[in-house]
XYZ file of C-alpha atoms in Angstrom:
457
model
C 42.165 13.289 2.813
C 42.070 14.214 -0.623
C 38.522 14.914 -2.498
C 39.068 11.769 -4.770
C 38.987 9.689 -1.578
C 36.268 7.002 -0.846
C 34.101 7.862 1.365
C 34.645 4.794 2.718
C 38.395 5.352 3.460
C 39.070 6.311 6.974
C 35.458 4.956 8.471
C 36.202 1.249 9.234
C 35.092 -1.320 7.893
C 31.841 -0.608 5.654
C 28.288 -1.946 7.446
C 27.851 -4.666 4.839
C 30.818 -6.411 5.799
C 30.413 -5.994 9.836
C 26.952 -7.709 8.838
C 28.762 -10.629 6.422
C 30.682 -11.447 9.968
C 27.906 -11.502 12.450
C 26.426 -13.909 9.805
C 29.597 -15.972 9.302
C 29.927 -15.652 13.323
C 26.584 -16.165 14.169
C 26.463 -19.464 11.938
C 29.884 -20.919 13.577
C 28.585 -20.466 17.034
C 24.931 -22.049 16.032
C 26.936 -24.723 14.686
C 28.565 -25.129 17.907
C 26.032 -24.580 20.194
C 23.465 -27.441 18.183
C 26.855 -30.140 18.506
C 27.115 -29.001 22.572
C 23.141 -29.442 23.079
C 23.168 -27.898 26.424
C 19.737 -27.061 27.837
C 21.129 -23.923 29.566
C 22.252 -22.559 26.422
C 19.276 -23.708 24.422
C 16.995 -22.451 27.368
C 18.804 -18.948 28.424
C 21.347 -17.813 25.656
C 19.581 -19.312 22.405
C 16.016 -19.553 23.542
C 16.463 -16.157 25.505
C 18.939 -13.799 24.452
C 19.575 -14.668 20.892
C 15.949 -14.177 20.779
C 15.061 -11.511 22.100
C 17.919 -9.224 20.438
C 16.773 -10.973 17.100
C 12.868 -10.329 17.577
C 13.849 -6.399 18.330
C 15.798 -6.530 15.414
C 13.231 -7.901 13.228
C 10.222 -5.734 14.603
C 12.649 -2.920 14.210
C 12.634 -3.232 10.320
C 9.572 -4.198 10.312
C 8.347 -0.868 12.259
C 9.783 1.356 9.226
C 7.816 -0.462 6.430
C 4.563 1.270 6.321
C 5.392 5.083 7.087
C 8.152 4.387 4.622
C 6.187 3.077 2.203
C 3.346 5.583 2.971
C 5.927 8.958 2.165
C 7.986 7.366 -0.259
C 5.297 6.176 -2.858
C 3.143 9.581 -2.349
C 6.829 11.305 -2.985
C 7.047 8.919 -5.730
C 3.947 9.207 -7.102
C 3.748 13.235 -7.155
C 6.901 13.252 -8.253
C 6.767 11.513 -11.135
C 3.742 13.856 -12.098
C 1.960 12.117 -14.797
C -0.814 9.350 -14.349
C -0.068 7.421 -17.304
C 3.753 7.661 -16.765
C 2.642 6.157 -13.516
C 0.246 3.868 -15.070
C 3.420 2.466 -17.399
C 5.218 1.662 -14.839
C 3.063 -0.599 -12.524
C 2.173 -2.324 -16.113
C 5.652 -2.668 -16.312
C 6.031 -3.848 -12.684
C 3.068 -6.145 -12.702
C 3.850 -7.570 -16.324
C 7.688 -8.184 -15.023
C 7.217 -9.365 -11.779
C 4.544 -11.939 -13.229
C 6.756 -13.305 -15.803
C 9.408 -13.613 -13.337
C 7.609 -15.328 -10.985
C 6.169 -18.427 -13.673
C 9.864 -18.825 -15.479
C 10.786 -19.464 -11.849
C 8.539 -22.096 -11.501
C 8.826 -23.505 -14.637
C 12.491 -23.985 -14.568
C 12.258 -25.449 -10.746
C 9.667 -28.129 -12.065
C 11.845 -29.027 -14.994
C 14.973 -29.334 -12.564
C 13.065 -31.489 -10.195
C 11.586 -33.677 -12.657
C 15.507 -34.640 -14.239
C 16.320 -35.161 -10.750
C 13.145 -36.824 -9.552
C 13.305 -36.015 -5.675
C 11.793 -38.298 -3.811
C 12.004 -41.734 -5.387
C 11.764 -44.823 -3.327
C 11.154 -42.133 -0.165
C 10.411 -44.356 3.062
C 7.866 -42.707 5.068
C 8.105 -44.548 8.123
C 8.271 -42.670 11.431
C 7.260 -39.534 10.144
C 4.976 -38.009 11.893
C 2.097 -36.106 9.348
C -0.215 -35.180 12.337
C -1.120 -31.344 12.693
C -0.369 -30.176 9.199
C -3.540 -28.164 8.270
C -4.389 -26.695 4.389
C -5.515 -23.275 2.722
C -7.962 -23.072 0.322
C -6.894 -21.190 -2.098
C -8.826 -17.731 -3.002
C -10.498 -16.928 -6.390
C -8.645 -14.737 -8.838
C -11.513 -12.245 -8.388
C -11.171 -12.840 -4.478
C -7.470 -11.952 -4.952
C -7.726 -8.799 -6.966
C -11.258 -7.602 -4.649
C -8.696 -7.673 -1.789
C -6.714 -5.344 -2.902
C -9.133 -2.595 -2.135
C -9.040 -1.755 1.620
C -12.374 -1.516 3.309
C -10.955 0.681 6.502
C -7.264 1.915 4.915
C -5.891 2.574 9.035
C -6.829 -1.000 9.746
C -5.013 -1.943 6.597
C -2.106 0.495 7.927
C -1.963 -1.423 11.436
C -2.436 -4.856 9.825
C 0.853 -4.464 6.620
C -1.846 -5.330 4.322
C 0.800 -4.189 1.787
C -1.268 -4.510 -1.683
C -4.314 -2.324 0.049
C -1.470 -0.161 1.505
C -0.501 0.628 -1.665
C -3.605 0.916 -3.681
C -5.006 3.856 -1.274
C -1.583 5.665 -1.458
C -1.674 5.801 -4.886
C -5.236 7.021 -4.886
C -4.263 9.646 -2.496
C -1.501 10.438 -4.780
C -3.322 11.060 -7.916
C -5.656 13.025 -6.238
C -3.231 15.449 -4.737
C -1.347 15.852 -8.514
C -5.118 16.675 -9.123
C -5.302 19.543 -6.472
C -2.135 21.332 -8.327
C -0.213 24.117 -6.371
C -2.765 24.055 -3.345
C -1.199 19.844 -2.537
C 2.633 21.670 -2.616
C 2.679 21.949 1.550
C 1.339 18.581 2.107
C 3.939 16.771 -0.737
C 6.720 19.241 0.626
C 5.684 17.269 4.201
C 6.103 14.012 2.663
C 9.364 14.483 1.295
C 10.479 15.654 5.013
C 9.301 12.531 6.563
C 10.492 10.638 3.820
C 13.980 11.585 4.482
C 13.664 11.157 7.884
C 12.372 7.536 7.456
C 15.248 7.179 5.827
C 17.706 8.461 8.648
C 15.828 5.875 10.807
C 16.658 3.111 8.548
C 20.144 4.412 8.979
C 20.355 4.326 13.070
C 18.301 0.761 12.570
C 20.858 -0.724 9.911
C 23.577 0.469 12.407
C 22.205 -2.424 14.538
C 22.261 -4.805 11.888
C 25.379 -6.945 12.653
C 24.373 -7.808 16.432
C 20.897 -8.762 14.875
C 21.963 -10.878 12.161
C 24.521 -12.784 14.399
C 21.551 -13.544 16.769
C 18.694 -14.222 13.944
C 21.786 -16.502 12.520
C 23.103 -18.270 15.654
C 19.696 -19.211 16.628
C 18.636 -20.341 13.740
C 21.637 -22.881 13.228
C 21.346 -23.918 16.783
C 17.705 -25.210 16.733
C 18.472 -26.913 13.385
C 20.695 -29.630 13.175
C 22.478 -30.933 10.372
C 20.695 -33.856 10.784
C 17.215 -32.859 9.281
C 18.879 -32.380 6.010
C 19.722 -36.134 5.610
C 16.223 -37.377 5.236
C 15.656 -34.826 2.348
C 18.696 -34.542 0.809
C 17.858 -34.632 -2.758
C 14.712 -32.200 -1.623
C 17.271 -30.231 -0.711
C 20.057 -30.349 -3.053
C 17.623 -29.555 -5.961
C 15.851 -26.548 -4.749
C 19.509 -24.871 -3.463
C 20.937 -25.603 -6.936
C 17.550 -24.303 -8.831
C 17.112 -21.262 -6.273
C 20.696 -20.622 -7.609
C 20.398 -21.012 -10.862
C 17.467 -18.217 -11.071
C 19.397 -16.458 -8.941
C 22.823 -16.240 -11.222
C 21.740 -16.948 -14.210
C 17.789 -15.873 -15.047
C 18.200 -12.844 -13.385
C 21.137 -11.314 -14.553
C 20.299 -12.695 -17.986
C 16.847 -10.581 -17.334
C 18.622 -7.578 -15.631
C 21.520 -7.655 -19.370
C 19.120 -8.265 -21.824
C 16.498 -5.730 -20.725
C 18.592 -3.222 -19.679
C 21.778 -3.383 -20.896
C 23.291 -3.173 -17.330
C 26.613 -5.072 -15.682
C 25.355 -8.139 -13.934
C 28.662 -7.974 -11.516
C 28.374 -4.289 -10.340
C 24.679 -4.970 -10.023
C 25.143 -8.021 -7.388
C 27.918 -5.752 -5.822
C 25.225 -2.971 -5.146
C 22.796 -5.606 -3.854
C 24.331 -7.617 -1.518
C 23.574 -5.621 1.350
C 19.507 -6.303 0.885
C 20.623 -10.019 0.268
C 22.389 -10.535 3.799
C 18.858 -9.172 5.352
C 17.014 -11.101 3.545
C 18.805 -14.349 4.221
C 19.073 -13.038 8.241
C 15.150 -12.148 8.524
C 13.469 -14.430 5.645
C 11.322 -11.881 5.180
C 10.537 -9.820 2.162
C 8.333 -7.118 3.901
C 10.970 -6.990 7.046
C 13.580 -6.299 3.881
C 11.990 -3.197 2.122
C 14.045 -0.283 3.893
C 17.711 -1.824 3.149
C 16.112 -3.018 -0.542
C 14.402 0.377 -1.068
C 18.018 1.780 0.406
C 19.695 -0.250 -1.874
C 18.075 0.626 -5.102
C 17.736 4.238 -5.102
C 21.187 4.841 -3.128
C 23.495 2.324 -4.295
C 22.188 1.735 -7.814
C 20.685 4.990 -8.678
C 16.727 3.826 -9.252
C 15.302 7.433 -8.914
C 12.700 7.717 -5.957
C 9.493 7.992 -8.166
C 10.175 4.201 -9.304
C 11.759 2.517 -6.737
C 8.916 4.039 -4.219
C 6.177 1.661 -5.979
C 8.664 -1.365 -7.391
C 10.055 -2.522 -4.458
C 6.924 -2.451 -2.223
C 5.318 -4.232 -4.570
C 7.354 -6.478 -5.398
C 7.671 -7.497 -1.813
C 4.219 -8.202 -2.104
C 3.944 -10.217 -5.243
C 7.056 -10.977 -6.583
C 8.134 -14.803 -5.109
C 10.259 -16.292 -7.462
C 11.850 -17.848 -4.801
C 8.712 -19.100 -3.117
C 7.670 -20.393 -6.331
C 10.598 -22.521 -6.988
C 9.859 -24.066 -3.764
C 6.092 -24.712 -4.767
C 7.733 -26.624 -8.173
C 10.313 -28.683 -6.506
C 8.205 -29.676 -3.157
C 5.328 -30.708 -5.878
C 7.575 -32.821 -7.269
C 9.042 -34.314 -4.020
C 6.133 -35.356 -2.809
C 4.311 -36.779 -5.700
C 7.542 -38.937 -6.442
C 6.986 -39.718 -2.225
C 3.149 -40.756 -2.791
C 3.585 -42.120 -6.472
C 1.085 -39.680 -8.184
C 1.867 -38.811 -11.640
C 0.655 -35.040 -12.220
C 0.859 -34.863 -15.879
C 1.571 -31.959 -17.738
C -1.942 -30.195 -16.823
C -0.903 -30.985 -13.200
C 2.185 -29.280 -13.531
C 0.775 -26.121 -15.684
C -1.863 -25.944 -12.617
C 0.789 -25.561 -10.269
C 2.392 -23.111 -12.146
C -0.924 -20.873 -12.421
C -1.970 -21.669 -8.865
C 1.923 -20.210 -7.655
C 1.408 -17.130 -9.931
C -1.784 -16.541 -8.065
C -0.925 -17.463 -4.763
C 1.940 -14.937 -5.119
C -0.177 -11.866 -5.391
C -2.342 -11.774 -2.453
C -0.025 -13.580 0.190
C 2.223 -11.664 2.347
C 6.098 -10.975 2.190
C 6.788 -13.038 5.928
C 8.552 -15.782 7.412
C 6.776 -19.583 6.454
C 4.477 -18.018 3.673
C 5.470 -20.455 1.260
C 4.413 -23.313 3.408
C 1.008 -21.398 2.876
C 0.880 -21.305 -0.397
C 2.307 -25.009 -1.164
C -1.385 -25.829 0.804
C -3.090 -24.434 -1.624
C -1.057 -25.433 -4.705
C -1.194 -28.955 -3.125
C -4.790 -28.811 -2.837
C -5.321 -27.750 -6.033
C -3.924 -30.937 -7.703
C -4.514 -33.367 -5.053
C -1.530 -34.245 -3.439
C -2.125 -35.281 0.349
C -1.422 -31.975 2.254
C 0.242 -33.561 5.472
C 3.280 -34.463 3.154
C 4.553 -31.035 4.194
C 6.150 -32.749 7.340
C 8.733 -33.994 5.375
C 10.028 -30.572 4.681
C 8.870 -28.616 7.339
C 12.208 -29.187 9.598
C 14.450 -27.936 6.940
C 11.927 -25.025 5.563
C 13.184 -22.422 7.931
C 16.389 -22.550 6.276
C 15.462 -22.781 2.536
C 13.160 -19.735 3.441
C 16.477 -17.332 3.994
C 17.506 -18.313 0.701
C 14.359 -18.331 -0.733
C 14.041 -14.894 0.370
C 17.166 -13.506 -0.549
C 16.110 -14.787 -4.123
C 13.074 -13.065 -4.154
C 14.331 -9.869 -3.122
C 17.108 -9.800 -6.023
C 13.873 -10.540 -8.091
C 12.316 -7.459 -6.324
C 15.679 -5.220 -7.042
C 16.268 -6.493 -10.624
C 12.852 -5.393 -11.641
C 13.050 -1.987 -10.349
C 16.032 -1.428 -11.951
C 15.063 -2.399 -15.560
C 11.560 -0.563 -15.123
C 14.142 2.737 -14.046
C 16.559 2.186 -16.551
C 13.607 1.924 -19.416
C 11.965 4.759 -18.079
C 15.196 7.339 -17.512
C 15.254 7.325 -14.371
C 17.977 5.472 -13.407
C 21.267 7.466 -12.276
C 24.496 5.524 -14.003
C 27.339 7.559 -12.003
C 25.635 6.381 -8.895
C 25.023 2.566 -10.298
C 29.202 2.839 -11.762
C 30.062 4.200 -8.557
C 31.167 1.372 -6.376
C 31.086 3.963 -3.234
C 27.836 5.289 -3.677
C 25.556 4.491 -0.892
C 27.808 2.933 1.317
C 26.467 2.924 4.997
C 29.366 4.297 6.678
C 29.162 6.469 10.172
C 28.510 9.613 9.051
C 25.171 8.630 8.290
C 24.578 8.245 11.839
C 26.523 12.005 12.494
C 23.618 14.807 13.809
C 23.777 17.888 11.746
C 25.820 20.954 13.846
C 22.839 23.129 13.619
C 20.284 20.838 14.273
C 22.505 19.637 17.354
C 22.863 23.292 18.670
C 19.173 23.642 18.058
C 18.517 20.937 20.864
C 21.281 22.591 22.944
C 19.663 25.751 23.159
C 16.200 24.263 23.248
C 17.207 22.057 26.030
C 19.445 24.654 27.926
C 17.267 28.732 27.430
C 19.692 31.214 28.130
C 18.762 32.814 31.745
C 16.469 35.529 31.204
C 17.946 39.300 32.938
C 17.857 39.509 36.515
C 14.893 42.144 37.332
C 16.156 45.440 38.535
């Protein structure tokens, strides 16, 4: 094999698409399994194995978040060497991610109110019982939060926001200490590149957990639930879209100059997870992977970007809020009224900082939004059977929010690597990222095998 060679060539097929078929695979047989609706397979293969393979797989992702947000953002931080360098770019982040989130919002209320989902809904039969609300927190109660009281119960907990206030802090202090920090930052950098190795032997798993997350998924919900909520439905697909294709890369060109195509090439890896776990938080290695690997964010940006954004970027979550406020005050015949509709879009901007990056958040937030303009709360049992589903796309929205942020904030700042964003191979899970170096492997030879010592004479 010639240099020039991919280093693709030779290894297979690439991880990204093994994981595009244990989705396409894993939908087909949920699609299957939900038209058989047999009680063994919901009970023992769905309910059981599909399960438990997809709750490993899951935990497993989730397990790297917080040492590898820990090491990368203190790499990150030390290495970028400068406090107000550092201080430009989480204004940069925060200003971005905020802006994001409210044209997201915006353009999903607009959508929703030209298609007026909802209209002439019957609400007969459906059953409203056991929906409970959030009130929602202050904006000083939001930004006090952020500040851990006890940073290892913040560690044990994924309070991400507190997470990564005290790693910053401990950060900055060790740029502070000078040359006496070097063997604790030269520490970090060794067990953030061995985070990283884990996220490899993880992701290797990745197509047996996606077809499980998948198959389940499209077994327990039938195609059925979509009928009642069809235009609920139809709107928020085609405005999650729209943000998606068109106000992102319009963002991503316009700010940074960079190819909107080669971009959504590099990304589609954290896109697949995203849809498979609908989770932001359980997405941050293959995102974090994605941006400083396959298009060339340097370390010292992407380590604080893409954390954070998992935390407080939810564009996607926020075109739900719009739409679902809509929906249901077309359902109950309440006219919101342009200070309604401007509440909603502060109360989603809020929400989104201090509310986790998990599976069902948004119905969380909608409580609060809801509450906030008085719309009856127990309308979220319309949407609740079909939210499981909008949530993977939802997710894989915010994410690409998450991605196209970091990348403008590293291409504004110099730190962004364009022969590894114009390389279409670079970054490319292949197997020899699972391959155990030859002298670390005859390391644990001779460490597990001592040569016999001398016979005594």
């Amino acid at each position: 094999m010639s240099d020039s060679t991919p280093a693709s060539e030779g290894k297979g097929m690439s991880l990204t698409v093994k994981v595009m078929i244990g989705m396409v695979a894993g939908l087909i047989v949920g699609v299957i399994f939900n038209a058989i609706g047999s009680d063994f397979i919901a009970t023992h293969i769905v309910g059981g194995l599909f399960a438990m393979v997809g709750s490993m797989f899951v935990n497993a992702l989730k397990m790297l978040v917080v040492p590898l947000v820990i090491f990368s953002l203190i790499c990150g931080v030390t290495g970028i060497g400068d406090i107000r360098v550092l201080g430009r770019v989480g204004g940069k982040s925060f200003g971005l991610y905020l802006f994001t989130t409210a044209v997201a919002i915006a353009i999903a209320i607009l959508m929703a109110l030209v298609v007026a989902p909802g209209d002439g809904f019957d609400m007969t039969g459906v059953d409203t019982s056991g929906v409970t609300g959030r009130e929602a927190p202050t904006v000083w109660e939001v930004f006090a939060g952020i500040v851990p009281t006890n940073p290892i119960a913040s560690f044990a907990s994924g309070e991400m926001l507190q997470i990564i206030f005290y790693v910053i802090i401990v950060g900055i202090a060790a740029l502070m200490m000078g040359d006496r920090s070097k063997p604790f930052i030269e520490a970090c950098e060794y067990m953030n590149e061995l985070m990283m190795k884990v996220v490899g032997i993880v992701m290797a798993f990745a197509p047996y957990g996606v077809f499980c997350l998948i198959a389940k998924t499209f077994t327990e919900q039938g195609i059925e639930l979509f009928v009642p909520v069809l235009a609920y439905v139809g709107t928020l697909t085609v405005a999650l879209f729209f943000h998606l294709f068109v106000t992102l890369m319009i963002m991503l060109k316009v700010l940074s100059g960079l190819n909107p195509f080669t971009f959504m090439t590099k990304i589609r890896p954290a896109q697949i997870f995203a849809f498979s776990t609908a989770s932001s938080n359980a997405t941050i290695p293959v995102t974090f992977r994605c941006v400083t690997q396959r298009i060339g964010a340097d370390n010292s940006v992407a380590s604080f970007t893409v954390p954070f954004g998992a935390t407080i970027n939810m564009d996607g979550t926020a075109i739900m809020q719009g739409v679902a406020t809509v929906f249901l005050a077309n359902v109950y015949g309440i006219d919101l009224g342009i200070g309604g509709y401007l509440t909603v879009i502060a109360m989603a901007v809020l929400a989104s900082i201090g509310t986790a990056g998990v599976p069902g958040v948004g119905l969380v937030m909608l409580t609060m939004v809801l509450g906030q303009v008085g719309l009856p709360i127990e309308g979220i049992a319309l949407i609740l059977g079909v939210d499981r589903l909008m949530d993977m796309i939802r997710t894989a929205v915010n994410i690409t929010g998450d991605a196209v942020v970091s990348t403008i904030v590293a291409k504004t700042e110099g730190k962004l690597d364009m022969a590894v964003f114009n390389d279409p191979d670079a970054g490319v899970i292949t197997d020899h990222d699972l391959d155990i170096d030859p002298e670390a492997e005859a390391r644990l030879a001779d460490a597990a095998h001592p040569p016999r010592s001398a016979p005594a004479e």
